[in-house]
mmCIF file of C-alpha atoms in Angstrom:
data_model
loop_
_atom_site.group_PDB
_atom_site.id
_atom_site.type_symbol
_atom_site.label_atom_id
_atom_site.label_comp_id
_atom_site.label_asym_id
_atom_site.label_seq_id
_atom_site.Cartn_x
_atom_site.Cartn_y
_atom_site.Cartn_z
ATOM 1 C CA GLU A 194 0.000 0.000 0.000
ATOM 2 C CA LYS A 195 2.759 2.452 0.893
ATOM 3 C CA ASP A 196 4.469 1.878 -2.467
ATOM 4 C CA LYS A 197 1.448 2.652 -4.634
ATOM 5 C CA ALA A 198 2.658 6.232 -5.097
ATOM 6 C CA MET A 199 5.383 4.762 -7.298
ATOM 7 C CA PHE A 200 2.729 3.817 -9.825
ATOM 8 C CA GLY A 201 0.759 7.030 -9.943
ATOM 9 C CA GLY A 202 -0.641 8.201 -13.262
ATOM 10 C CA ARG A 203 -3.308 10.470 -14.674
ATOM 11 C CA GLU A 204 -6.797 9.882 -15.976
ATOM 12 C CA VAL A 205 -7.495 10.282 -19.673
ATOM 13 C CA LYS A 206 -11.020 11.626 -19.150
ATOM 14 C CA GLY A 207 -11.079 15.322 -19.970
ATOM 15 C CA LYS A 208 -7.638 15.187 -21.606
ATOM 16 C CA THR A 209 -7.052 16.096 -25.248
ATOM 17 C CA LEU A 210 -5.977 13.536 -27.833
ATOM 18 C CA ALA A 211 -4.548 14.704 -31.162
ATOM 19 C CA VAL A 212 -4.978 12.112 -33.908
ATOM 20 C CA ILE A 213 -2.583 12.579 -36.820
ATOM 21 C CA GLY A 214 -4.045 10.684 -39.773
ATOM 22 C CA LEU A 215 -7.777 9.985 -39.850
ATOM 23 C CA GLY A 216 -8.016 6.876 -41.979
ATOM 24 C CA HIS A 217 -9.588 3.629 -40.756
ATOM 25 C CA ILE A 218 -7.361 3.287 -37.671
ATOM 26 C CA GLY A 219 -7.151 6.994 -36.907
ATOM 27 C CA SER A 220 -10.913 7.550 -37.068
ATOM 28 C CA SER A 221 -11.501 4.456 -34.898
ATOM 29 C CA THR A 222 -8.981 5.808 -32.380
ATOM 30 C CA ALA A 223 -10.794 9.154 -32.254
ATOM 31 C CA VAL A 224 -14.144 7.424 -31.706
ATOM 32 C CA ASP A 225 -12.804 5.267 -28.865
ATOM 33 C CA ALA A 226 -11.113 8.266 -27.249
ATOM 34 C CA ALA A 227 -14.369 10.236 -27.304
ATOM 35 C CA LYS A 228 -16.133 7.315 -25.588
ATOM 36 C CA LEU A 229 -13.526 7.547 -22.813
ATOM 37 C CA GLY A 230 -14.456 11.185 -22.283
ATOM 38 C CA MET A 231 -11.451 12.664 -24.078
ATOM 39 C CA LYS A 232 -11.463 15.793 -26.200
ATOM 40 C CA THR A 233 -10.278 15.014 -29.730
ATOM 41 C CA VAL A 234 -8.360 17.026 -32.284
ATOM 42 C CA GLY A 235 -7.531 15.667 -35.723
ATOM 43 C CA TYR A 236 -5.422 16.387 -38.768
ATOM 44 C CA ASP A 237 -5.556 14.689 -42.162
ATOM 45 C CA PRO A 238 -5.113 16.603 -45.429
ATOM 46 C CA ALA A 239 -6.567 13.679 -47.387
ATOM 47 C CA LEU A 240 -9.574 12.911 -45.186
ATOM 48 C CA SER A 241 -12.048 10.741 -47.110
ATOM 49 C CA ILE A 242 -15.811 11.120 -46.847
ATOM 50 C CA GLU A 243 -16.074 7.562 -45.529
ATOM 51 C CA SER A 244 -13.641 8.255 -42.674
ATOM 52 C CA ALA A 245 -15.153 11.681 -41.956
ATOM 53 C CA LEU A 246 -18.565 10.107 -41.377
ATOM 54 C CA LYS A 247 -17.046 7.855 -38.688
ATOM 55 C CA LEU A 248 -15.545 10.704 -36.654
ATOM 56 C CA PRO A 249 -17.076 11.868 -33.381
ATOM 57 C CA ARG A 250 -19.135 15.030 -33.766
ATOM 58 C CA THR A 251 -17.069 16.805 -31.139
ATOM 59 C CA ILE A 252 -13.722 16.405 -32.930
ATOM 60 C CA LYS A 253 -11.945 19.586 -33.924
ATOM 61 C CA LEU A 254 -10.136 19.399 -37.271
ATOM 62 C CA THR A 255 -7.009 21.497 -37.792
ATOM 63 C CA ASP A 256 -5.089 22.642 -40.857
ATOM 64 C CA SER A 257 -1.650 21.436 -39.733
ATOM 65 C CA ILE A 258 0.094 18.910 -37.493
ATOM 66 C CA VAL A 259 1.534 21.752 -35.401
ATOM 67 C CA SER A 260 -1.940 23.147 -34.725
ATOM 68 C CA ALA A 261 -3.176 19.694 -33.738
ATOM 69 C CA VAL A 262 -0.450 18.974 -31.181
ATOM 70 C CA GLN A 263 -0.167 22.371 -29.467
ATOM 71 C CA GLN A 264 -2.811 21.737 -26.789
ATOM 72 C CA ALA A 265 -2.767 17.930 -26.853
ATOM 73 C CA ASP A 266 -2.009 15.809 -23.807
ATOM 74 C CA TYR A 267 -1.720 12.706 -25.972
ATOM 75 C CA ILE A 268 -0.778 12.443 -29.647
ATOM 76 C CA SER A 269 -1.489 9.367 -31.774
ATOM 77 C CA ILE A 270 0.293 8.906 -35.114
ATOM 78 C CA ASN A 271 -1.730 6.976 -37.695
ATOM 79 C CA ILE A 272 -0.157 7.751 -41.060
ATOM 80 C CA PRO A 273 1.720 5.588 -43.581
ATOM 81 C CA TYR A 274 5.470 5.773 -44.039
ATOM 82 C CA ILE A 275 6.355 7.097 -47.486
ATOM 83 C CA LYS A 276 9.953 7.537 -48.597
ATOM 84 C CA GLY A 277 11.316 10.216 -50.898
ATOM 85 C CA GLU A 278 10.517 13.847 -51.583
ATOM 86 C CA GLY A 279 7.125 14.843 -50.265
ATOM 87 C CA GLY A 280 7.008 11.663 -48.166
ATOM 88 C CA THR A 281 6.471 11.205 -44.450
ATOM 89 C CA HIS A 282 9.990 10.326 -43.292
ATOM 90 C CA GLY A 283 10.633 12.331 -40.108
ATOM 91 C CA ILE A 284 7.328 14.170 -40.458
ATOM 92 C CA ILE A 285 7.141 14.435 -36.676
ATOM 93 C CA GLY A 286 10.252 16.606 -36.553
ATOM 94 C CA LYS A 287 11.614 19.400 -34.417
ATOM 95 C CA ASP A 288 9.088 21.915 -35.768
ATOM 96 C CA VAL A 289 6.252 19.702 -34.520
ATOM 97 C CA ILE A 290 7.847 18.377 -31.328
ATOM 98 C CA SER A 291 8.881 21.859 -30.158
ATOM 99 C CA ASN A 292 5.199 22.830 -30.162
ATOM 100 C CA MET A 293 4.123 19.922 -27.959
ATOM 101 C CA LYS A 294 3.243 20.437 -24.292
ATOM 102 C CA PRO A 295 6.211 19.595 -21.995
ATOM 103 C CA ASP A 296 4.317 16.623 -20.525
ATOM 104 C CA ALA A 297 2.705 15.391 -23.740
ATOM 105 C CA VAL A 298 2.683 11.673 -24.547
ATOM 106 C CA LEU A 299 3.451 10.694 -28.151
ATOM 107 C CA LEU A 300 2.016 7.340 -29.224
ATOM 108 C CA ASN A 301 3.654 5.909 -32.329
ATOM 109 C CA PHE A 302 2.394 2.509 -33.454
ATOM 110 C CA ALA A 303 2.608 3.402 -37.155
ATOM 111 C CA ARG A 304 6.292 3.419 -38.168
ATOM 112 C CA GLY A 305 9.435 4.406 -36.290
ATOM 113 C CA GLU A 306 10.797 6.420 -39.220
ATOM 114 C CA LEU A 307 7.944 8.913 -38.927
ATOM 115 C CA VAL A 308 9.551 10.452 -35.838
ATOM 116 C CA ASP A 309 12.815 12.413 -35.808
ATOM 117 C CA SER A 310 14.681 10.504 -33.089
ATOM 118 C CA GLU A 311 17.116 13.286 -32.212
ATOM 119 C CA ALA A 312 14.329 15.845 -31.834
ATOM 120 C CA MET A 313 12.328 13.404 -29.726
ATOM 121 C CA LYS A 314 15.321 12.664 -27.476
ATOM 122 C CA GLU A 315 15.832 16.384 -26.940
ATOM 123 C CA PHE A 316 12.167 16.673 -25.973
ATOM 124 C CA LEU A 317 12.351 13.732 -23.557
ATOM 125 C CA ASP A 318 15.549 15.054 -21.997
ATOM 126 C CA GLY A 319 14.028 18.430 -21.275
ATOM 127 C CA GLY A 320 10.699 17.618 -19.652
ATOM 128 C CA ASN A 321 8.188 15.106 -18.394
ATOM 129 C CA GLY A 322 6.953 14.026 -21.812
ATOM 130 C CA LYS A 323 6.716 10.387 -22.821
ATOM 131 C CA TYR A 324 7.274 8.427 -26.036
ATOM 132 C CA VAL A 325 5.406 5.142 -26.428
ATOM 133 C CA SER A 326 6.115 2.963 -29.455
ATOM 134 C CA ASP A 327 6.557 -0.597 -30.649
ATOM 135 C CA PHE A 328 9.481 0.313 -32.915
ATOM 136 C CA PRO A 329 12.887 0.121 -31.138
ATOM 137 C CA ASP A 330 15.198 3.024 -31.853
ATOM 138 C CA ASP A 331 18.934 3.265 -31.154
ATOM 139 C CA LEU A 332 18.537 6.674 -29.514
ATOM 140 C CA LEU A 333 15.282 6.130 -27.634
ATOM 141 C CA TRP A 334 14.836 2.479 -26.690
ATOM 142 C CA ASP A 335 16.486 2.793 -23.266
ATOM 143 C CA HIS A 336 15.476 6.367 -22.448
ATOM 144 C CA LYS A 337 13.828 6.704 -19.034
ATOM 145 C CA ASN A 338 10.863 8.520 -20.591
ATOM 146 C CA ALA A 339 10.377 6.072 -23.459
ATOM 147 C CA ILE A 340 8.191 2.985 -23.287
ATOM 148 C CA ILE A 341 9.007 0.474 -26.020
ATOM 149 C CA LEU A 342 6.529 -2.382 -26.440
ATOM 150 C CA PRO A 343 6.760 -5.621 -28.465
ATOM 151 C CA HIS A 344 5.597 -5.200 -32.066
ATOM 152 C CA LEU A 345 2.685 -7.638 -32.021
ATOM 153 C CA GLY A 346 0.369 -6.233 -34.655
ATOM 154 C CA ALA A 347 -1.626 -8.954 -36.479
ATOM 155 C CA SER A 348 -0.089 -11.640 -34.296
ATOM 156 C CA THR A 349 -3.320 -13.559 -33.690
ATOM 157 C CA GLU A 350 -4.855 -16.101 -36.045
ATOM 158 C CA GLU A 351 -7.962 -13.946 -36.346
ATOM 159 C CA ALA A 352 -5.962 -10.824 -37.226
ATOM 160 C CA GLU A 353 -3.945 -12.678 -39.860
ATOM 161 C CA ASP A 354 -7.156 -14.030 -41.405
ATOM 162 C CA ALA A 355 -8.685 -10.544 -41.389
ATOM 163 C CA ALA A 356 -5.565 -9.028 -42.989
ATOM 164 C CA ALA A 357 -5.532 -11.669 -45.740
ATOM 165 C CA SER A 358 -9.237 -11.152 -46.382
ATOM 166 C CA MET A 359 -8.798 -7.370 -46.540
ATOM 167 C CA ALA A 360 -5.900 -7.699 -49.006
ATOM 168 C CA ALA A 361 -7.927 -9.996 -51.280
ATOM 169 C CA GLU A 362 -10.962 -7.703 -51.130
ATOM 170 C CA THR A 363 -8.802 -4.652 -51.883
ATOM 171 C CA ILE A 364 -7.313 -6.272 -55.001
ATOM 172 C CA LYS A 365 -10.749 -7.510 -56.102
ATOM 173 C CA ASN A 366 -12.226 -4.003 -55.852
ATOM 174 C CA PHE A 367 -9.324 -2.550 -57.824
ATOM 175 C CA LEU A 368 -9.572 -5.118 -60.637
ATOM 176 C CA GLU A 369 -13.366 -4.926 -60.874
ATOM 177 C CA LYS A 370 -14.012 -1.241 -60.150
ATOM 178 C CA GLY A 371 -10.692 0.617 -60.200
ATOM 179 C CA THR A 372 -11.173 1.455 -56.511
ATOM 180 C CA ILE A 373 -8.059 2.166 -54.437
ATOM 181 C CA VAL A 374 -8.070 2.029 -50.624
ATOM 182 C CA ASN A 375 -5.380 1.584 -47.963
ATOM 183 C CA SER A 376 -2.555 2.365 -50.391
ATOM 184 C CA VAL A 377 0.724 3.745 -49.079
ATOM 185 C CA ASN A 378 1.523 5.771 -52.224
ATOM 186 C CA PHE A 379 -1.649 6.026 -54.378
ATOM 187 C CA PRO A 380 -4.587 8.331 -53.585
ATOM 188 C CA GLU A 381 -7.757 6.761 -52.236
ATOM 189 C CA THR A 382 -10.205 6.708 -55.135
ATOM 190 C CA SER A 383 -13.730 5.412 -55.562
ATOM 191 C CA LEU A 384 -16.221 5.955 -58.383
ATOM 192 C CA PRO A 385 -19.878 4.823 -58.339
ATOM 193 C CA ASP A 386 -20.782 1.660 -60.226
ATOM 194 C CA ARG A 387 -20.366 2.110 -63.965
ATOM 195 C CA PRO A 388 -23.463 2.369 -66.185
ATOM 196 C CA GLU A 389 -24.415 -0.736 -68.176
ATOM 197 C CA ASN A 390 -23.536 0.939 -71.484
ATOM 198 C CA ALA A 391 -20.003 1.862 -70.425
ATOM 199 C CA VAL A 392 -16.521 0.450 -70.000
ATOM 200 C CA ARG A 393 -14.204 1.635 -67.249
ATOM 201 C CA PHE A 394 -10.718 2.956 -67.973
ATOM 202 C CA VAL A 395 -8.053 3.631 -65.365
ATOM 203 C CA CYS A 396 -4.999 5.719 -66.094
ATOM 204 C CA VAL A 397 -1.935 6.409 -63.934
ATOM 205 C CA ASN A 398 0.251 9.373 -64.815
ATOM 206 C CA GLN A 399 2.650 11.895 -63.336
ATOM 207 C CA ASN A 400 0.902 14.655 -61.444
ATOM 208 C CA LEU A 401 1.731 17.393 -63.969
ATOM 209 C CA PRO A 402 -0.318 20.353 -65.262
ATOM 210 C CA GLY A 403 -2.296 19.559 -68.398
ATOM 211 C CA MET A 404 -2.088 15.759 -68.154
ATOM 212 C CA LEU A 405 -5.808 15.302 -67.515
ATOM 213 C CA ALA A 406 -6.600 17.481 -70.525
ATOM 214 C CA HIS A 407 -4.378 15.289 -72.744
ATOM 215 C CA ILE A 408 -6.153 12.157 -71.523
ATOM 216 C CA THR A 409 -9.680 13.470 -72.096
ATOM 217 C CA GLU A 410 -8.641 14.891 -75.479
ATOM 218 C CA ALA A 411 -7.596 11.405 -76.594
ATOM 219 C CA PHE A 412 -11.126 10.132 -75.927
ATOM 220 C CA ALA A 413 -12.707 13.143 -77.624
ATOM 221 C CA LYS A 414 -10.655 12.650 -80.812
ATOM 222 C CA ALA A 415 -11.839 9.033 -80.916
ATOM 223 C CA ASN A 416 -15.433 10.270 -80.610
ATOM 224 C CA LEU A 417 -15.802 8.533 -77.240
ATOM 225 C CA ASN A 418 -17.959 10.185 -74.601
ATOM 226 C CA ILE A 419 -16.880 10.123 -70.947
ATOM 227 C CA LEU A 420 -19.993 9.569 -68.823
ATOM 228 C CA GLN A 421 -18.315 10.049 -65.451
ATOM 229 C CA GLN A 422 -14.780 10.369 -64.180
ATOM 230 C CA ILE A 423 -12.692 11.063 -61.104
ATOM 231 C CA ASN A 424 -9.144 12.369 -60.802
ATOM 232 C CA HIS A 425 -7.160 12.162 -57.567
ATOM 233 C CA SER A 426 -3.499 12.801 -56.910
ATOM 234 C CA ARG A 427 -0.991 12.056 -54.186
ATOM 235 C CA GLY A 428 2.443 13.545 -54.420
ATOM 236 C CA GLU A 429 3.852 12.859 -57.882
ATOM 237 C CA ILE A 430 1.175 10.297 -58.771
ATOM 238 C CA ALA A 431 -2.183 11.080 -60.395
ATOM 239 C CA TYR A 432 -4.849 8.402 -60.785
ATOM 240 C CA ASN A 433 -7.841 8.671 -63.125
ATOM 241 C CA VAL A 434 -10.935 6.514 -63.444
ATOM 242 C CA MET A 435 -13.268 7.096 -66.412
ATOM 243 C CA ASP A 436 -16.488 5.442 -67.573
ATOM 244 C CA VAL A 437 -16.752 5.685 -71.368
ATOM 245 C CA ASP A 438 -19.967 5.282 -73.337
ATOM 246 C CA ILE A 439 -19.761 2.257 -75.677
ATOM 247 C CA THR A 440 -22.959 3.021 -77.587
ATOM 248 C CA ASP A 441 -22.140 2.607 -81.308
ATOM 249 C CA HIS A 442 -18.593 1.608 -80.315
ATOM 250 C CA ASP A 443 -18.625 -2.163 -80.117
ATOM 251 C CA ASP A 444 -15.270 -2.617 -81.858
ATOM 252 C CA VAL A 445 -12.082 -3.240 -79.913
ATOM 253 C CA LEU A 446 -9.939 -1.215 -82.332
ATOM 254 C CA SER A 447 -11.157 2.258 -81.289
ATOM 255 C CA PHE A 448 -10.411 1.568 -77.621
ATOM 256 C CA LYS A 449 -7.017 0.102 -78.487
ATOM 257 C CA GLU A 450 -6.103 3.238 -80.429
ATOM 258 C CA VAL A 451 -7.045 5.483 -77.493
ATOM 259 C CA GLN A 452 -4.959 3.340 -75.189
ATOM 260 C CA GLU A 453 -1.973 3.700 -77.514
ATOM 261 C CA VAL A 454 -2.352 7.490 -77.683
ATOM 262 C CA ILE A 455 -2.520 7.823 -73.899
ATOM 263 C CA THR A 456 0.373 5.437 -73.369
ATOM 264 C CA MET A 457 2.572 7.495 -75.710
ATOM 265 C CA GLN A 458 1.914 10.716 -73.770
ATOM 266 C CA GLU A 459 4.990 11.949 -71.931
ATOM 267 C CA GLY A 460 4.301 11.666 -68.208
#
């Protein structure tokens, strides 16, 4: 009884949780936090309608990671790791960490490379903040204010079955509908079911000015009418889905010619 002070903590009710990344996991985290009586703040520049509908009504959305973390007691990272220019390597860097409350707790169960280790060590050295992760780091794994847990994601039979089922369903939806979800480098894209008198084209190109115009022009020159289309981009990648009217176009040749024209476009 006299030693229980050694294990003192703080309640999460009434505290503020910042959720960085509001996809499937991030939105679920925000919902669960709200049920625990926490205030929630979120940031996601690519928030989908599907994920937005799952969010608690009380969540406050911000326009930057810095804005999200400034008043947060807890911060949960739920974004994919993307290498290269415009990626997410070290996205939780000194500019973000320096704006965190001195006793903030950063929860990173996404990827270790998302956090700038040196900036995080400086933060942990200077205050009562905590870093909780399941990714060991040479600088942080033995820090007194770091809690490193075993990386046990999808380590149950049920989770492995669910992951395999999700992967198969994701590929099936892409092949049948051109839908993209849960991708680490392509934009999430979904178009309503195609009309009966249409065929669906998908086109991947560099995210450059004028590319969409070149693609639609190729269909126009072939006298093919686009009934509906969607264009999303993520970084350097642009992804297009188009439903093209096949009325009076039952020959394969006209579609093959359009495909050749688009394929020869630079970019």
